[in-house]
CSV table of C-alpha atoms in Angstrom, one decimal:
chain,number,residue,atom,x,y,z
B,30,VAL,CA,-4.8,-7.0,-11.6
B,31,ASN,CA,-2.6,-8.6,-9.3
B,32,HIS,CA,-1.1,-11.6,-10.9
B,33,VAL,CA,-0.7,-9.5,-14.5
B,34,LEU,CA,1.2,-6.5,-12.1
B,35,GLY,CA,2.6,-9.0,-9.8
B,36,SER,CA,5.0,-6.6,-7.6
B,37,GLU,CA,4.9,-4.1,-9.7
B,38,ALA,CA,1.7,-3.0,-8.4
B,39,HIS,CA,2.9,-1.1,-6.0
B,40,HIS,CA,4.6,1.4,-8.7
B,41,LEU,CA,0.7,2.1,-9.4
B,42,ALA,CA,-0.5,2.6,-5.8
B,43,LYS,CA,2.0,5.9,-5.5
B,44,LEU,CA,0.2,6.9,-8.2
B,45,ILE,CA,-3.1,6.3,-7.6
B,46,PRO,CA,-3.5,5.5,-3.9
B,47,ASN,CA,-7.1,3.8,-3.4
B,48,LEU,CA,-5.6,1.2,-5.5
B,49,ALA,CA,-3.1,0.0,-2.7
B,50,VAL,CA,-6.5,-1.0,-0.4
B,51,ILE,CA,-8.1,-3.2,-3.9
B,52,LEU,CA,-5.1,-4.6,-4.3
B,53,GLY,CA,-4.5,-5.3,-0.5
B,54,LEU,CA,-1.1,-3.9,-0.6
B,55,GLU,CA,0.2,-2.7,2.4
B,56,LEU,CA,0.8,1.2,2.1
B,57,ASN,CA,3.5,1.2,4.8
B,58,PHE,CA,5.9,-1.4,2.6
B,59,ILE,CA,5.2,0.2,-0.6
B,60,ILE,CA,8.9,0.6,-2.1
B,61,HIS,CA,10.1,4.2,-2.6
B,62,ASP,CA,12.6,3.5,-5.2
B,63,GLU,CA,12.3,7.1,-6.7
B,64,GLY,CA,16.6,5.7,-8.4
B,65,CYS,CA,15.1,4.3,-11.2
B,66,ALA,CA,16.5,5.7,-14.2
B,67,ASN,CA,13.0,4.3,-16.6
B,68,ALA,CA,10.9,4.7,-13.7
B,69,GLN,CA,8.7,6.9,-16.6
B,70,LYS,CA,8.8,4.2,-19.0
B,71,ARG,CA,7.8,1.9,-16.6
B,72,LEU,CA,5.0,3.4,-15.0
B,73,GLN,CA,3.7,4.3,-18.4
B,74,TYR,CA,3.7,0.7,-19.2
B,75,LEU,CA,2.4,-0.7,-16.2
B,76,LEU,CA,-0.3,1.8,-17.0
B,77,CYS,CA,-0.8,0.7,-19.8
B,78,ARG,CA,-1.2,-3.2,-18.6
B,79,PHE,CA,-3.3,-1.6,-16.0
B,80,VAL,CA,-5.9,-0.8,-17.9
B,81,GLU,CA,-5.6,-3.4,-21.0
B,82,VAL,CA,-6.3,-6.0,-17.8
B,83,LEU,CA,-9.4,-4.1,-16.6
B,84,SER,CA,-11.0,-3.0,-20.2
B,85,SER,CA,-10.5,-7.6,-21.0
B,86,THR,CA,-12.1,-7.9,-17.7
B,87,PHE,CA,-15.4,-5.7,-18.0
B,88,ALA,CA,-17.9,-5.6,-21.0
B,89,ALA,CA,-18.0,-1.6,-20.0
B,90,PRO,CA,-14.9,0.3,-22.0
B,91,VAL,CA,-12.4,2.1,-19.5
B,92,THR,CA,-13.0,5.5,-19.4
B,93,LEU,CA,-10.0,7.8,-18.9
B,94,PHE,CA,-11.4,11.9,-18.8
B,95,LEU,CA,-8.9,14.5,-18.3
B,96,ASP,CA,-9.7,17.9,-18.4
B,97,ASP,CA,-7.7,21.0,-18.6
B,98,LEU,CA,-4.8,19.5,-20.5
B,99,GLN,CA,-3.1,23.0,-21.9
B,100,TRP,CA,-1.9,22.7,-17.9
B,101,ALA,CA,-0.3,18.9,-18.6
B,102,ASP,CA,3.2,18.2,-18.2
B,103,SER,CA,5.1,16.6,-21.0
B,104,ALA,CA,5.2,13.4,-19.2
B,105,SER,CA,1.6,13.8,-18.6
B,106,ILE,CA,0.8,13.9,-22.1
B,107,GLU,CA,3.3,11.0,-23.2
B,108,ALA,CA,1.4,8.1,-20.6
B,109,VAL,CA,-1.6,9.3,-22.4
B,110,ASN,CA,0.1,8.8,-25.7
B,111,GLN,CA,1.1,5.4,-24.5
B,112,LEU,CA,-2.9,4.3,-23.7
B,113,LEU,CA,-3.3,5.7,-26.9
B,114,LEU,CA,-0.6,3.8,-29.7
B,115,THR,CA,-1.2,0.6,-31.0
B,116,GLY,CA,1.3,-1.6,-28.8
B,117,GLY,CA,-0.5,-1.7,-25.2
B,118,LEU,CA,-4.3,-1.8,-26.1
B,119,ALA,CA,-5.3,-1.7,-29.2
B,120,THR,CA,-3.7,-5.0,-30.4
B,121,GLN,CA,-6.0,-7.1,-27.6
B,122,ASN,CA,-9.6,-7.6,-27.1
B,123,THR,CA,-10.2,-4.7,-25.0
B,124,SER,CA,-11.9,-1.1,-24.9
B,125,PHE,CA,-10.6,2.4,-24.2
B,126,PHE,CA,-12.5,5.6,-24.1
B,127,PHE,CA,-9.8,8.6,-23.5
B,128,LEU,CA,-11.6,12.0,-23.5
B,129,GLY,CA,-9.1,14.9,-22.8
B,130,CYS,CA,-10.5,18.4,-22.8
B,131,TYR,CA,-8.6,21.7,-23.0
B,132,ARG,CA,-9.1,25.6,-23.7
B,133,GLU,CA,-8.4,26.7,-26.7
B,134,GLY,CA,-6.1,29.4,-27.4
B,135,GLU,CA,-4.2,29.0,-24.7
B,136,THR,CA,-0.8,27.0,-26.2
B,137,ASP,CA,1.7,27.2,-28.3
B,138,ASN,CA,3.3,25.3,-30.7
B,139,LEU,CA,5.4,24.6,-27.3
B,140,ASN,CA,2.8,23.0,-25.4
B,141,PRO,CA,3.2,19.1,-25.3
B,142,LEU,CA,-0.5,19.1,-25.6
B,143,TRP,CA,-0.4,20.8,-29.0
B,144,THR,CA,2.9,18.7,-29.6
B,145,SER,CA,1.0,15.6,-29.6
B,146,LEU,CA,-2.0,16.7,-31.3
B,147,CYS,CA,0.2,17.9,-34.4
B,148,ASN,CA,1.4,15.0,-34.4
B,149,ASN,CA,-2.0,12.3,-34.0
B,150,ASN,CA,-1.2,10.4,-37.2
B,151,LEU,CA,1.2,8.8,-34.8
B,152,VAL,CA,-1.6,7.4,-32.6
B,153,ASN,CA,-3.4,4.6,-34.4
B,154,ALA,CA,-7.4,5.6,-32.8
B,155,ARG,CA,-10.3,7.5,-33.9
B,156,SER,CA,-10.4,10.9,-32.9
B,157,THR,CA,-13.0,13.2,-32.9
B,158,GLU,CA,-12.8,17.0,-31.9
B,159,VAL,CA,-15.8,18.9,-30.9
B,160,LYS,CA,-15.6,22.6,-29.9
B,161,LEU,CA,-17.7,23.9,-27.6
B,162,ASP,CA,-18.4,27.2,-27.6
B,163,CYS,CA,-19.5,29.5,-24.3
B,164,MET,CA,-23.5,28.5,-23.1
B,165,ASP,CA,-25.7,31.2,-22.7
B,166,GLU,CA,-27.1,31.7,-20.0
B,167,HIS,CA,-31.1,30.0,-20.0
B,168,THR,CA,-29.1,27.2,-21.2
B,169,LEU,CA,-26.3,27.3,-18.3
B,170,ASN,CA,-29.3,28.1,-15.6
B,171,ARG,CA,-31.2,25.1,-17.1
B,172,MET,CA,-28.1,22.7,-17.3
B,173,VAL,CA,-28.3,23.5,-13.4
B,174,SER,CA,-32.1,23.4,-12.7
B,175,GLU,CA,-31.3,19.8,-13.5
B,176,THR,CA,-28.3,18.9,-12.3
B,177,LEU,CA,-29.2,20.4,-8.7
B,178,CYS,CA,-32.7,18.7,-9.4
B,179,LEU,CA,-34.9,22.0,-8.6
B,180,SER,CA,-36.6,24.5,-10.6
B,181,PRO,CA,-34.8,27.1,-13.3
B,182,ARG,CA,-36.5,29.5,-11.0
B,183,LEU,CA,-34.2,29.0,-7.5
B,184,THR,CA,-31.2,28.2,-9.7
B,185,ARG,CA,-31.0,31.5,-12.1
B,186,THR,CA,-28.3,33.1,-9.3
B,187,LEU,CA,-26.5,30.3,-9.3
B,188,SER,CA,-26.0,30.0,-12.6
B,189,ASN,CA,-25.2,33.8,-13.7
B,190,VAL,CA,-21.8,33.3,-10.6
C-alpha cells in the first residue's frame, strides 16, 4: 500500500485513522491541506487504488458493506460509484464485493442514492437486488437466540423490543 500510494497515503489516513497505524504514518505529521480544489477526486482515486492493491494481494475478495445508504450524501455515493466503475477495479485481476443496504420508500427522485440506482447502467458491475420483508417474531427470536448462543426462551423478551 505504501509503495502504490506513496506520500498520498496520508489523505486516506485522515478518512481511515487506523490506516495510519498500519502504514506506520505519524498522526502528528499528517498534512491537512484542505484547500485542494480536487480533494474529492483525489480521495476517490486513492480509495480505488487502495481497494485495488488490497484485492489483488489477497485471495479473498475485499468487501465493503454500507448500511442506511438512503442517508448518504452525494460525495459518498459518487465515491462508491467510482469504486464500481470500470476504470479502477474491473480492468484489473481483482476481487471486490460491495453490499449496500437502504430503506425502500425513504428516498425520492432527488436523493443521490436513487439517482445512482437509476443510472446503474453506467456501472460495469453485476448487481442483484434483494428485497427483505419484516421478519415475524419467531424468526427474529431464532436469529437473536442463535447470535447470542442462548435458548430462544431466554431471548424472547429481547426479540420483542
